[in-house]
PDB file of C-alpha atoms in Angstrom:
ATOM      1  CA  MET Z   1     -11.871 -13.119 -19.156  1.00  0.00           C
ATOM      2  CA  ARG Z   2     -13.110 -15.625 -17.618  1.00  0.00           C
ATOM      3  CA  ASP Z   3     -15.757 -17.295 -20.294  1.00  0.00           C
ATOM      4  CA  GLY Z   4     -12.944 -16.791 -22.209  1.00  0.00           C
ATOM      5  CA  PHE Z   5     -10.438 -19.124 -20.486  1.00  0.00           C
ATOM      6  CA  ARG Z   6     -13.445 -21.816 -19.445  1.00  0.00           C
ATOM      7  CA  ALA Z   7     -14.635 -21.548 -23.847  1.00  0.00           C
ATOM      8  CA  VAL Z   8     -11.218 -21.739 -25.391  1.00  0.00           C
ATOM      9  CA  LEU Z   9      -8.632 -23.770 -22.389  1.00  0.00           C
ATOM     10  CA  ARG Z  10     -10.890 -25.584 -20.635  1.00  0.00           C
ATOM     11  CA  LYS Z  11      -9.570 -29.236 -19.894  1.00  0.00           C
ATOM     12  CA  PRO Z  12     -11.838 -32.147 -20.587  1.00  0.00           C
ATOM     13  CA  GLY Z  13     -13.030 -33.863 -17.480  1.00  0.00           C
ATOM     14  CA  VAL Z  14     -11.506 -31.387 -14.617  1.00  0.00           C
ATOM     15  CA  GLU Z  15     -13.347 -30.144 -11.790  1.00  0.00           C
ATOM     16  CA  LEU Z  16     -13.767 -26.314 -11.635  1.00  0.00           C
ATOM     17  CA  PRO Z  17     -12.139 -24.542  -9.030  1.00  0.00           C
ATOM     18  CA  SER Z  18     -14.218 -22.812  -7.085  1.00  0.00           C
ATOM     19  CA  ALA Z  19     -14.560 -19.372  -6.501  1.00  0.00           C
ATOM     20  CA  VAL Z  20     -13.619 -20.010  -3.265  1.00  0.00           C
ATOM     21  CA  ALA Z  21     -10.531 -21.980  -3.583  1.00  0.00           C
ATOM     22  CA  PRO Z  22      -7.404 -21.177  -2.161  1.00  0.00           C
ATOM     23  CA  ASP Z  23      -4.992 -19.391  -5.174  1.00  0.00           C
ATOM     24  CA  GLN Z  24      -2.393 -21.613  -3.679  1.00  0.00           C
ATOM     25  CA  ASP Z  25      -4.851 -24.420  -5.245  1.00  0.00           C
ATOM     26  CA  LEU Z  26      -5.199 -22.670  -8.234  1.00  0.00           C
ATOM     27  CA  VAL Z  27      -1.886 -22.103  -9.232  1.00  0.00           C
ATOM     28  CA  THR Z  28      -1.703 -25.475  -8.616  1.00  0.00           C
ATOM     29  CA  LEU Z  29      -3.927 -26.139 -11.550  1.00  0.00           C
ATOM     30  CA  ALA Z  30      -2.600 -23.403 -13.724  1.00  0.00           C
ATOM     31  CA  ALA Z  31       1.077 -25.129 -13.556  1.00  0.00           C
ATOM     32  CA  ALA Z  32      -1.189 -28.230 -14.952  1.00  0.00           C
ATOM     33  CA  GLY Z  33      -2.229 -26.122 -17.375  1.00  0.00           C
ATOM     34  CA  ASP Z  34      -5.871 -25.259 -16.487  1.00  0.00           C
ATOM     35  CA  GLY Z  35      -6.335 -22.194 -18.360  1.00  0.00           C
ATOM     36  CA  VAL Z  36      -9.575 -21.540 -16.528  1.00  0.00           C
ATOM     37  CA  ALA Z  37      -7.304 -21.745 -12.832  1.00  0.00           C
ATOM     38  CA  PHE Z  38      -4.916 -19.469 -14.640  1.00  0.00           C
ATOM     39  CA  GLY Z  39      -8.250 -17.298 -15.712  1.00  0.00           C
ATOM     40  CA  GLU Z  40      -9.116 -16.939 -11.899  1.00  0.00           C
ATOM     41  CA  LEU Z  41      -6.014 -15.843 -10.714  1.00  0.00           C
ATOM     42  CA  VAL Z  42      -5.997 -13.308 -13.253  1.00  0.00           C
ATOM     43  CA  ALA Z  43      -9.258 -11.829 -12.072  1.00  0.00           C
ATOM     44  CA  ARG Z  44      -8.821 -11.885  -8.491  1.00  0.00           C
ATOM     45  CA  HIS Z  45      -5.536 -10.088  -8.269  1.00  0.00           C
ATOM     46  CA  GLN Z  46      -5.306  -7.667 -11.651  1.00  0.00           C
ATOM     47  CA  ASP Z  47      -6.993  -4.875  -9.713  1.00  0.00           C
ATOM     48  CA  ARG Z  48      -4.719  -5.165  -7.275  1.00  0.00           C
ATOM     49  CA  VAL Z  49      -1.907  -5.240  -9.073  1.00  0.00           C
ATOM     50  CA  TYR Z  50      -3.210  -2.318 -11.494  1.00  0.00           C
ATOM     51  CA  ALA Z  51      -3.346  -0.583  -8.069  1.00  0.00           C
ATOM     52  CA  VAL Z  52      -0.197  -0.634  -7.091  1.00  0.00           C
ATOM     53  CA  ALA Z  53       1.098   0.120 -10.344  1.00  0.00           C
ATOM     54  CA  MET Z  54      -1.455   2.865 -10.830  1.00  0.00           C
ATOM     55  CA  HIS Z  55      -0.248   4.833  -8.031  1.00  0.00           C
ATOM     56  CA  LEU Z  56       3.514   4.186  -8.169  1.00  0.00           C
ATOM     57  CA  LEU Z  57       3.479   5.969 -11.137  1.00  0.00           C
ATOM     58  CA  ARG Z  58       0.096   7.840 -12.007  1.00  0.00           C
ATOM     59  CA  ASP Z  59       0.166   7.088 -15.365  1.00  0.00           C
ATOM     60  CA  ALA Z  60      -2.378   4.091 -16.872  1.00  0.00           C
ATOM     61  CA  ALA Z  61      -0.979   3.650 -19.505  1.00  0.00           C
ATOM     62  CA  GLU Z  62       2.324   2.191 -18.358  1.00  0.00           C
ATOM     63  CA  ALA Z  63       0.648   0.813 -15.719  1.00  0.00           C
ATOM     64  CA  GLU Z  64      -1.774  -1.496 -18.579  1.00  0.00           C
ATOM     65  CA  GLU Z  65       1.989  -2.449 -19.517  1.00  0.00           C
ATOM     66  CA  VAL Z  66       2.971  -3.348 -15.822  1.00  0.00           C
ATOM     67  CA  VAL Z  67       0.036  -5.460 -15.628  1.00  0.00           C
ATOM     68  CA  GLN Z  68       0.769  -7.516 -18.309  1.00  0.00           C
ATOM     69  CA  GLU Z  69       4.458  -7.790 -17.623  1.00  0.00           C
ATOM     70  CA  THR Z  70       3.671  -9.478 -14.073  1.00  0.00           C
ATOM     71  CA  PHE Z  71       0.959 -11.664 -15.071  1.00  0.00           C
ATOM     72  CA  LEU Z  72       3.035 -12.163 -18.047  1.00  0.00           C
ATOM     73  CA  ALA Z  73       5.562 -13.197 -15.657  1.00  0.00           C
ATOM     74  CA  ALA Z  74       3.185 -15.531 -13.531  1.00  0.00           C
ATOM     75  CA  LEU Z  75       2.677 -17.138 -16.643  1.00  0.00           C
ATOM     76  CA  GLU Z  76       6.568 -18.578 -17.448  1.00  0.00           C
ATOM     77  CA  LYS Z  77       7.039 -18.594 -13.396  1.00  0.00           C
ATOM     78  CA  LEU Z  78       4.395 -21.286 -12.548  1.00  0.00           C
ATOM     79  CA  PRO Z  79       5.434 -24.748 -12.949  1.00  0.00           C
ATOM     80  CA  GLY Z  80       7.989 -23.493 -10.784  1.00  0.00           C
ATOM     81  CA  PHE Z  81       6.738 -21.547  -8.093  1.00  0.00           C
ATOM     82  CA  ARG Z  82       5.896 -23.684  -5.017  1.00  0.00           C
ATOM     83  CA  GLY Z  83       4.487 -21.923  -3.066  1.00  0.00           C
ATOM     84  CA  ASP Z  84       7.068 -20.950  -0.043  1.00  0.00           C
ATOM     85  CA  ALA Z  85       4.946 -17.370  -0.515  1.00  0.00           C
ATOM     86  CA  ALA Z  86       1.860 -16.260  -1.027  1.00  0.00           C
ATOM     87  CA  PHE Z  87       1.053 -16.025  -4.680  1.00  0.00           C
ATOM     88  CA  THR Z  88      -0.742 -12.935  -3.352  1.00  0.00           C
ATOM     89  CA  THR Z  89       2.422 -11.463  -1.986  1.00  0.00           C
ATOM     90  CA  TRP Z  90       4.618 -12.667  -4.659  1.00  0.00           C
ATOM     91  CA  LEU Z  91       2.618 -11.411  -7.570  1.00  0.00           C
ATOM     92  CA  HIS Z  92       2.775  -7.895  -6.213  1.00  0.00           C
ATOM     93  CA  ARG Z  93       5.884  -7.822  -5.370  1.00  0.00           C
ATOM     94  CA  VAL Z  94       6.176  -8.474  -9.165  1.00  0.00           C
ATOM     95  CA  ALA Z  95       4.471  -5.418  -9.912  1.00  0.00           C
ATOM     96  CA  ALA Z  96       6.178  -2.762  -6.848  1.00  0.00           C
ATOM     97  CA  ASN Z  97       9.241  -3.833  -8.970  1.00  0.00           C
ATOM     98  CA  ALA Z  98       8.327  -3.223 -12.341  1.00  0.00           C
ATOM     99  CA  ALA Z  99       6.733  -0.101 -11.859  1.00  0.00           C
ATOM    100  CA  LEU Z 100       9.882   0.678  -9.579  1.00  0.00           C
ATOM    101  CA  MET Z 101      12.536  -0.432 -12.521  1.00  0.00           C
ATOM    102  CA  ARG Z 102      10.125   2.505 -14.740  1.00  0.00           C
ATOM    103  CA  LEU Z 103      10.186   5.385 -12.337  1.00  0.00           C
ATOM    104  CA  ARG Z 104      13.794   5.126 -11.969  1.00  0.00           C
ATOM    105  CA  LYS Z 105      14.615   5.927 -15.511  1.00  0.00           C
ATOM    106  CA  ARG Z 106      12.131   8.569 -15.236  1.00  0.00           C
ATOM    107  CA  ARG Z 107      14.023   9.559 -12.372  1.00  0.00           C
ATOM    108  CA  ARG Z 108      16.591  10.747 -14.880  1.00  0.00           C
ATOM    109  CA  ALA Z 109      14.294  13.153 -16.751  1.00  0.00           C
ATOM    110  CA  PRO Z 110      13.074  16.662 -15.414  1.00  0.00           C
ATOM    111  CA  ASP Z 111      10.024  15.819 -12.890  1.00  0.00           C
ATOM    112  CA  THR Z 112       6.898  16.828 -12.753  1.00  0.00           C
ATOM    113  CA  LEU Z 113       5.255  17.042 -10.288  1.00  0.00           C
ATOM    114  CA  ALA Z 114       6.242  19.717  -7.772  1.00  0.00           C
ATOM    115  CA  GLU Z 115       6.957  17.966  -3.931  1.00  0.00           C
ATOM    116  CA  GLU Z 116       5.922  19.684  -1.017  1.00  0.00           C
ATOM    117  CA  PRO Z 117       8.390  20.234   2.207  1.00  0.00           C
ATOM    118  CA  MET Z 118       7.805  17.635   4.722  1.00  0.00           C
ATOM    119  CA  ASP Z 119       9.528  19.330   7.650  1.00  0.00           C
ATOM    120  CA  GLU Z 120       6.534  21.642   8.994  1.00  0.00           C
ATOM    121  CA  LEU Z 121       3.969  19.365   8.967  1.00  0.00           C
ATOM    122  CA  LEU Z 122       5.538  16.597  11.458  1.00  0.00           C
ATOM    123  CA  PRO Z 123       5.111  17.663  15.144  1.00  0.00           C
ATOM    124  CA  ARG Z 124       6.862  19.603  16.755  1.00  0.00           C
ATOM    125  CA  PHE Z 125       8.881  19.790  20.806  1.00  0.00           C
ATOM    126  CA  ASP Z 126       9.653  21.425  22.922  1.00  0.00           C
ATOM    127  CA  ALA Z 127      13.046  21.778  24.961  1.00  0.00           C
ATOM    128  CA  GLN Z 128      11.364  19.087  27.872  1.00  0.00           C
ATOM    129  CA  GLY Z 129       9.525  17.345  24.792  1.00  0.00           C
ATOM    130  CA  HIS Z 130       6.237  18.316  25.401  1.00  0.00           C
ATOM    131  CA  LEU Z 131       4.165  18.425  21.647  1.00  0.00           C
ATOM    132  CA  LEU Z 132       3.272  21.451  19.975  1.00  0.00           C
ATOM    133  CA  ALA Z 133       0.512  22.630  18.715  1.00  0.00           C
ATOM    134  CA  ASP Z 134       0.147  21.428  15.113  1.00  0.00           C
ATOM    135  CA  GLY Z 135      -2.609  22.370  12.420  1.00  0.00           C
ATOM    136  CA  PRO Z 136      -5.976  21.421  12.568  1.00  0.00           C
ATOM    137  CA  GLY Z 137      -6.698  20.625  16.661  1.00  0.00           C
ATOM    138  CA  HIS Z 138     -10.264  18.589  15.265  1.00  0.00           C
ATOM    139  CA  ASP Z 139     -10.190  14.803  15.146  1.00  0.00           C
ATOM    140  CA  TRP Z 140     -11.342  13.762  11.590  1.00  0.00           C
ATOM    141  CA  ALA Z 141     -10.316  10.048  12.625  1.00  0.00           C
ATOM    142  CA  LYS Z 142     -14.054   9.958  13.880  1.00  0.00           C
ATOM    143  CA  ARG Z 143     -16.352  11.010  10.518  1.00  0.00           C
ATOM    144  CA  ALA Z 144     -13.298  10.767   7.429  1.00  0.00           C
ATOM    145  CA  ASP Z 145     -15.604   7.853   6.355  1.00  0.00           C
ATOM    146  CA  GLU Z 146     -18.413   9.172   5.459  1.00  0.00           C
ATOM    147  CA  GLN Z 147     -16.823  12.475   3.734  1.00  0.00           C
ATOM    148  CA  LEU Z 148     -14.851   9.469   1.247  1.00  0.00           C
ATOM    149  CA  ALA Z 149     -18.766   9.680   0.205  1.00  0.00           C
ATOM    150  CA  ASP Z 150     -16.978  13.735  -1.563  1.00  0.00           C
ATOM    151  CA  ARG Z 151     -15.127  12.694  -4.682  1.00  0.00           C
ATOM    152  CA  GLN Z 152     -13.561  16.461  -3.742  1.00  0.00           C
ATOM    153  CA  VAL Z 153     -12.496  14.851  -0.354  1.00  0.00           C
ATOM    154  CA  ARG Z 154     -10.666  11.729  -2.108  1.00  0.00           C
ATOM    155  CA  GLN Z 155      -8.890  13.562  -4.969  1.00  0.00           C
ATOM    156  CA  ALA Z 156      -7.405  15.447  -2.338  1.00  0.00           C
ATOM    157  CA  VAL Z 157      -5.963  12.664  -0.879  1.00  0.00           C
ATOM    158  CA  GLU Z 158      -5.018  11.269  -3.277  1.00  0.00           C
ATOM    159  CA  ALA Z 159      -3.190  14.829  -3.969  1.00  0.00           C
ATOM    160  CA  ALA Z 160      -1.630  14.846  -0.329  1.00  0.00           C
ATOM    161  CA  VAL Z 161      -0.073  10.766  -0.610  1.00  0.00           C
ATOM    162  CA  GLN Z 162       1.546  12.030  -3.803  1.00  0.00           C
ATOM    163  CA  ASN Z 163       2.706  14.989  -3.112  1.00  0.00           C
ATOM    164  CA  LEU Z 164       4.629  13.408  -0.399  1.00  0.00           C
ATOM    165  CA  PRO Z 165       8.805  13.729  -1.119  1.00  0.00           C
ATOM    166  CA  GLU Z 166       9.183  10.698  -3.228  1.00  0.00           C
ATOM    167  CA  ASP Z 167      10.752   8.822  -0.884  1.00  0.00           C
ATOM    168  CA  TYR Z 168       8.208   9.254   1.596  1.00  0.00           C
ATOM    169  CA  ARG Z 169       5.719   8.586  -1.635  1.00  0.00           C
ATOM    170  CA  ILE Z 170       6.908   4.990  -2.305  1.00  0.00           C
ATOM    171  CA  VAL Z 171       6.826   4.079   1.357  1.00  0.00           C
ATOM    172  CA  PHE Z 172       3.718   4.597   2.187  1.00  0.00           C
ATOM    173  CA  LEU Z 173       2.285   3.514  -1.195  1.00  0.00           C
ATOM    174  CA  LEU Z 174       3.748   0.789  -0.845  1.00  0.00           C
ATOM    175  CA  ARG Z 175       3.047  -0.065   2.648  1.00  0.00           C
ATOM    176  CA  ASP Z 176      -0.132   1.595   4.049  1.00  0.00           C
ATOM    177  CA  VAL Z 177      -1.978   1.339   0.391  1.00  0.00           C
ATOM    178  CA  GLU Z 178      -0.889  -1.861  -0.818  1.00  0.00           C
ATOM    179  CA  GLY Z 179       0.299  -4.016   1.881  1.00  0.00           C
ATOM    180  CA  LEU Z 180       3.569  -4.626   1.631  1.00  0.00           C
ATOM    181  CA  SER Z 181       6.264  -6.006   4.643  1.00  0.00           C
ATOM    182  CA  SER Z 182       8.718  -3.613   5.750  1.00  0.00           C
ATOM    183  CA  GLU Z 183      11.302  -6.427   4.636  1.00  0.00           C
ATOM    184  CA  SER Z 184      10.055  -7.034   0.832  1.00  0.00           C
ATOM    185  CA  MET Z 185       9.849  -2.859   0.562  1.00  0.00           C
ATOM    186  CA  ALA Z 186      13.772  -2.953   2.081  1.00  0.00           C
ATOM    187  CA  GLU Z 187      14.691  -5.740  -0.232  1.00  0.00           C
ATOM    188  CA  LEU Z 188      12.752  -4.145  -3.697  1.00  0.00           C
ATOM    189  CA  LEU Z 189      14.055  -0.212  -2.139  1.00  0.00           C
ATOM    190  CA  GLY Z 190      17.478  -1.364  -1.773  1.00  0.00           C
ATOM    191  CA  VAL Z 191      17.580  -0.115   2.581  1.00  0.00           C
ATOM    192  CA  SER Z 192      17.412  -1.024   5.678  1.00  0.00           C
ATOM    193  CA  VAL Z 193      14.414  -2.278   7.420  1.00  0.00           C
ATOM    194  CA  ALA Z 194      15.211   1.087   9.880  1.00  0.00           C
ATOM    195  CA  ALA Z 195      14.861   3.028   6.772  1.00  0.00           C
ATOM    196  CA  VAL Z 196      11.380   1.872   6.024  1.00  0.00           C
ATOM    197  CA  LYS Z 197      10.311   1.625   9.432  1.00  0.00           C
ATOM    198  CA  SER Z 198      11.720   5.683   9.144  1.00  0.00           C
ATOM    199  CA  ARG Z 199      10.117   7.227   6.336  1.00  0.00           C
ATOM    200  CA  LEU Z 200       6.608   5.579   6.843  1.00  0.00           C
ATOM    201  CA  HIS Z 201       6.335   7.247  10.080  1.00  0.00           C
ATOM    202  CA  ARG Z 202       7.238  10.180   8.819  1.00  0.00           C
ATOM    203  CA  ALA Z 203       5.171  10.249   5.615  1.00  0.00           C
ATOM    204  CA  ARG Z 204       1.938   9.302   7.793  1.00  0.00           C
ATOM    205  CA  LEU Z 205       3.031  12.242  11.344  1.00  0.00           C
ATOM    206  CA  ALA Z 206       2.664  14.309   7.482  1.00  0.00           C
ATOM    207  CA  LEU Z 207      -0.395  13.117   5.904  1.00  0.00           C
ATOM    208  CA  ARG Z 208      -2.388  13.248   9.083  1.00  0.00           C
ATOM    209  CA  ALA Z 209      -1.949  16.974   9.350  1.00  0.00           C
ATOM    210  CA  LYS Z 210      -2.059  16.873   5.259  1.00  0.00           C
ATOM    211  CA  LEU Z 211      -5.785  15.248   6.178  1.00  0.00           C
ATOM    212  CA  GLY Z 212      -7.251  17.725   8.468  1.00  0.00           C
ATOM    213  CA  HIS Z 213      -7.023  20.339   6.500  1.00  0.00           C
ATOM    214  CA  TYR Z 214      -9.321  18.047   4.035  1.00  0.00           C
ATOM    215  CA  LEU Z 215     -11.405  15.896   6.376  1.00  0.00           C
ATOM    216  CA  GLU Z 216     -13.578  18.007   8.763  1.00  0.00           C
TER     217      GLU Z 216
ATOM    218  CA  MET K   1      10.256   3.404  26.602  1.00  0.00           C
ATOM    219  CA  SER K   2      13.129   5.344  29.447  1.00  0.00           C
ATOM    220  CA  ALA K   3      15.944   4.763  30.338  1.00  0.00           C
ATOM    221  CA  GLY K   4      15.565   5.048  33.849  1.00  0.00           C
ATOM    222  CA  ASP K   5      11.664   4.432  35.535  1.00  0.00           C
ATOM    223  CA  PRO K   6       9.674   2.105  33.176  1.00  0.00           C
ATOM    224  CA  GLU K   7       6.532   2.900  34.762  1.00  0.00           C
ATOM    225  CA  ALA K   8       7.204   6.910  34.570  1.00  0.00           C
ATOM    226  CA  ILE K   9       5.139   8.714  31.831  1.00  0.00           C
ATOM    227  CA  PRO K  10       7.415   9.346  28.656  1.00  0.00           C
ATOM    228  CA  SER K  11       7.542  12.506  27.443  1.00  0.00           C
ATOM    229  CA  CYS K  12       5.170  13.398  24.246  1.00  0.00           C
ATOM    230  CA  GLN K  13       7.676  12.725  22.041  1.00  0.00           C
ATOM    231  CA  ARG K  14       8.914   9.832  22.927  1.00  0.00           C
ATOM    232  CA  VAL K  15       5.297   8.417  22.852  1.00  0.00           C
ATOM    233  CA  VAL K  16       5.200  10.145  18.873  1.00  0.00           C
ATOM    234  CA  GLU K  17       7.897   7.994  18.336  1.00  0.00           C
ATOM    235  CA  CYS K  18       7.256   4.927  19.836  1.00  0.00           C
ATOM    236  CA  LEU K  19       3.063   4.789  18.064  1.00  0.00           C
ATOM    237  CA  PRO K  20       4.865   3.017  15.034  1.00  0.00           C
ATOM    238  CA  ALA K  21       5.592  -0.157  17.801  1.00  0.00           C
ATOM    239  CA  TRP K  22       2.740   0.419  20.211  1.00  0.00           C
ATOM    240  CA  PHE K  23       0.465  -0.401  16.674  1.00  0.00           C
ATOM    241  CA  GLU K  24       2.110  -3.164  15.721  1.00  0.00           C
ATOM    242  CA  GLY K  25       1.345  -4.569  19.409  1.00  0.00           C
ATOM    243  CA  ALA K  26       5.478  -4.181  19.192  1.00  0.00           C
ATOM    244  CA  LEU K  27       6.305  -2.249  22.964  1.00  0.00           C
ATOM    245  CA  PRO K  28       8.083  -4.106  25.126  1.00  0.00           C
ATOM    246  CA  SER K  29       4.614  -5.184  27.961  1.00  0.00           C
ATOM    247  CA  GLY K  30       6.641  -2.886  30.577  1.00  0.00           C
ATOM    248  CA  GLU K  31       5.894  -0.023  28.528  1.00  0.00           C
ATOM    249  CA  GLU K  32       2.051  -0.545  27.786  1.00  0.00           C
ATOM    250  CA  GLY K  33       1.266   1.002  30.307  1.00  0.00           C
ATOM    251  CA  PRO K  34       3.030   4.344  31.216  1.00  0.00           C
ATOM    252  CA  MET K  35       2.219   4.859  26.872  1.00  0.00           C
ATOM    253  CA  GLU K  36      -1.418   4.781  27.466  1.00  0.00           C
ATOM    254  CA  ARG K  37      -1.287   6.354  30.285  1.00  0.00           C
ATOM    255  CA  HIS K  38       0.279   9.055  28.245  1.00  0.00           C
ATOM    256  CA  LEU K  39      -2.187   9.142  26.031  1.00  0.00           C
ATOM    257  CA  VAL K  40      -5.236   9.340  28.375  1.00  0.00           C
ATOM    258  CA  LEU K  41      -3.925  12.359  30.189  1.00  0.00           C
ATOM    259  CA  CYS K  42      -2.499  14.342  27.828  1.00  0.00           C
ATOM    260  CA  PRO K  43      -5.337  15.040  24.708  1.00  0.00           C
ATOM    261  CA  PRO K  44      -2.761  16.378  22.218  1.00  0.00           C
ATOM    262  CA  CYS K  45      -0.917  13.234  21.943  1.00  0.00           C
ATOM    263  CA  GLY K  46      -4.786  11.073  21.738  1.00  0.00           C
ATOM    264  CA  HIS K  47      -5.795  13.134  18.845  1.00  0.00           C
ATOM    265  CA  LEU K  48      -1.815  12.506  16.899  1.00  0.00           C
ATOM    266  CA  ALA K  49      -2.591   8.815  18.071  1.00  0.00           C
ATOM    267  CA  ARG K  50      -6.165   8.272  16.695  1.00  0.00           C
ATOM    268  CA  THR K  51      -5.621   9.901  12.980  1.00  0.00           C
ATOM    269  CA  TYR K  52      -1.688   8.860  13.167  1.00  0.00           C
ATOM    270  CA  ARG K  53      -3.502   5.491  13.083  1.00  0.00           C
ATOM    271  CA  ARG K  54      -6.683   5.884  10.845  1.00  0.00           C
ATOM    272  CA  VAL K  55      -4.084   7.844   7.545  1.00  0.00           C
ATOM    273  CA  GLY K  56      -2.991   4.454   5.911  1.00  0.00           C
ATOM    274  CA  ASP K  57      -7.122   3.325   6.110  1.00  0.00           C
ATOM    275  CA  VAL K  58      -8.271   6.803   4.199  1.00  0.00           C
ATOM    276  CA  ALA K  59      -5.763   7.105   1.993  1.00  0.00           C
ATOM    277  CA  ARG K  60      -6.740   3.336   0.966  1.00  0.00           C
ATOM    278  CA  ALA K  61     -10.010   3.962   0.814  1.00  0.00           C
ATOM    279  CA  ALA K  62      -9.468   7.338  -1.623  1.00  0.00           C
ATOM    280  CA  MET K  63      -7.087   6.346  -3.731  1.00  0.00           C
ATOM    281  CA  GLU K  64      -8.800   3.136  -4.187  1.00  0.00           C
ATOM    282  CA  VAL K  65      -8.954   2.326  -8.239  1.00  0.00           C
ATOM    283  CA  ARG K  66      -9.840  -0.246 -10.587  1.00  0.00           C
ATOM    284  CA  LEU K  67      -8.181  -2.029 -14.183  1.00  0.00           C
ATOM    285  CA  PRO K  68      -9.414  -0.509 -16.409  1.00  0.00           C
ATOM    286  CA  PRO K  69     -12.070  -2.918 -18.775  1.00  0.00           C
ATOM    287  CA  ALA K  70     -11.324  -2.116 -22.115  1.00  0.00           C
ATOM    288  CA  ALA K  71      -7.447  -3.067 -20.667  1.00  0.00           C
ATOM    289  CA  ALA K  72      -8.624  -6.077 -18.751  1.00  0.00           C
ATOM    290  CA  GLU K  73     -10.228  -7.267 -22.196  1.00  0.00           C
ATOM    291  CA  ARG K  74      -6.330  -7.030 -24.062  1.00  0.00           C
ATOM    292  CA  LEU K  75      -5.198  -8.513 -20.922  1.00  0.00           C
ATOM    293  CA  GLY K  76      -7.516 -11.486 -21.404  1.00  0.00           C
ATOM    294  CA  ARG K  77      -6.133 -11.350 -25.125  1.00  0.00           C
ATOM    295  CA  LEU K  78      -3.122 -12.001 -24.376  1.00  0.00           C
ATOM    296  CA  LEU K  79      -2.913 -14.043 -21.779  1.00  0.00           C
ATOM    297  CA  ARG K  80      -5.214 -16.249 -23.870  1.00  0.00           C
ATOM    298  CA  ALA K  81      -2.282 -16.342 -26.824  1.00  0.00           C
ATOM    299  CA  ARG K  82      -0.175 -16.643 -24.334  1.00  0.00           C
ATOM    300  CA  PHE K  83      -1.342 -19.675 -22.390  1.00  0.00           C
ATOM    301  CA  ALA K  84      -2.887 -21.623 -25.305  1.00  0.00           C
ATOM    302  CA  ALA K  85       1.078 -21.709 -26.919  1.00  0.00           C
ATOM    303  CA  ARG K  86       2.689 -22.783 -23.757  1.00  0.00           C
ATOM    304  CA  PRO K  87       4.562 -25.813 -24.534  1.00  0.00           C
ATOM    305  CA  SER K  88       2.479 -28.810 -23.101  1.00  0.00           C
TER     306      SER K  88
END
């Protein structure tokens, strides 16, 4: 794709943007009509934008549509993009918002994915606040990376995330998998930052209990 | 950490509640020491904290996904056409 931009849209006499040029330099060049710079921006971010959409929507065709909408929006906004937010942050917010709008429409239809109850996965405490034994007690944290080489383990981890109750799934995906800030998520979801943080905490606690079953 | 003695070791329940702030480095400085002591002295909480911290990394690694080449090609065609059609 970058070659396509380079061949068709390169302005003569303009220095090629370096592969390590900051996004902001590429945004400035692209806004001035530099197709190569815009192609570089797309190439840099297309996988992350697709990941945001695919993780939220779990549908490759819909995720592809979100990727197209996101970069078309980027193309339209380039001239006015002032760099007050990092381009990557802005792009991921646009993608997340587009995916969330589709999810809201979809919610009107019966949900086909069974959500698992979460409370039984959360730590329990006695009356004095002492932690009661919860789930497998082994420490999977140390060997998790090597076990993730196993495709079945990766699929089990993904299923564990995707089976979280929807409000928790969305917050966990956007914060811990895609790296959006709590403040951005609060704005996108129309809830308080405290609510985002509370959901995230519960989602992490539930997932850590579940991952103990898949990771040795 | 607690309403009383700030140096008192907090309960397990309080430690678990404070994990997000602990990992973000957002606990008030006077509360870090008691939290740390609890995590050292209480193996179940130490284990919970270690696994809690890794959940995001593990999910991110397991869920890595890339735009399929055919979709990237369609995106490239679409954007080239739109880019070329922009007013100069």
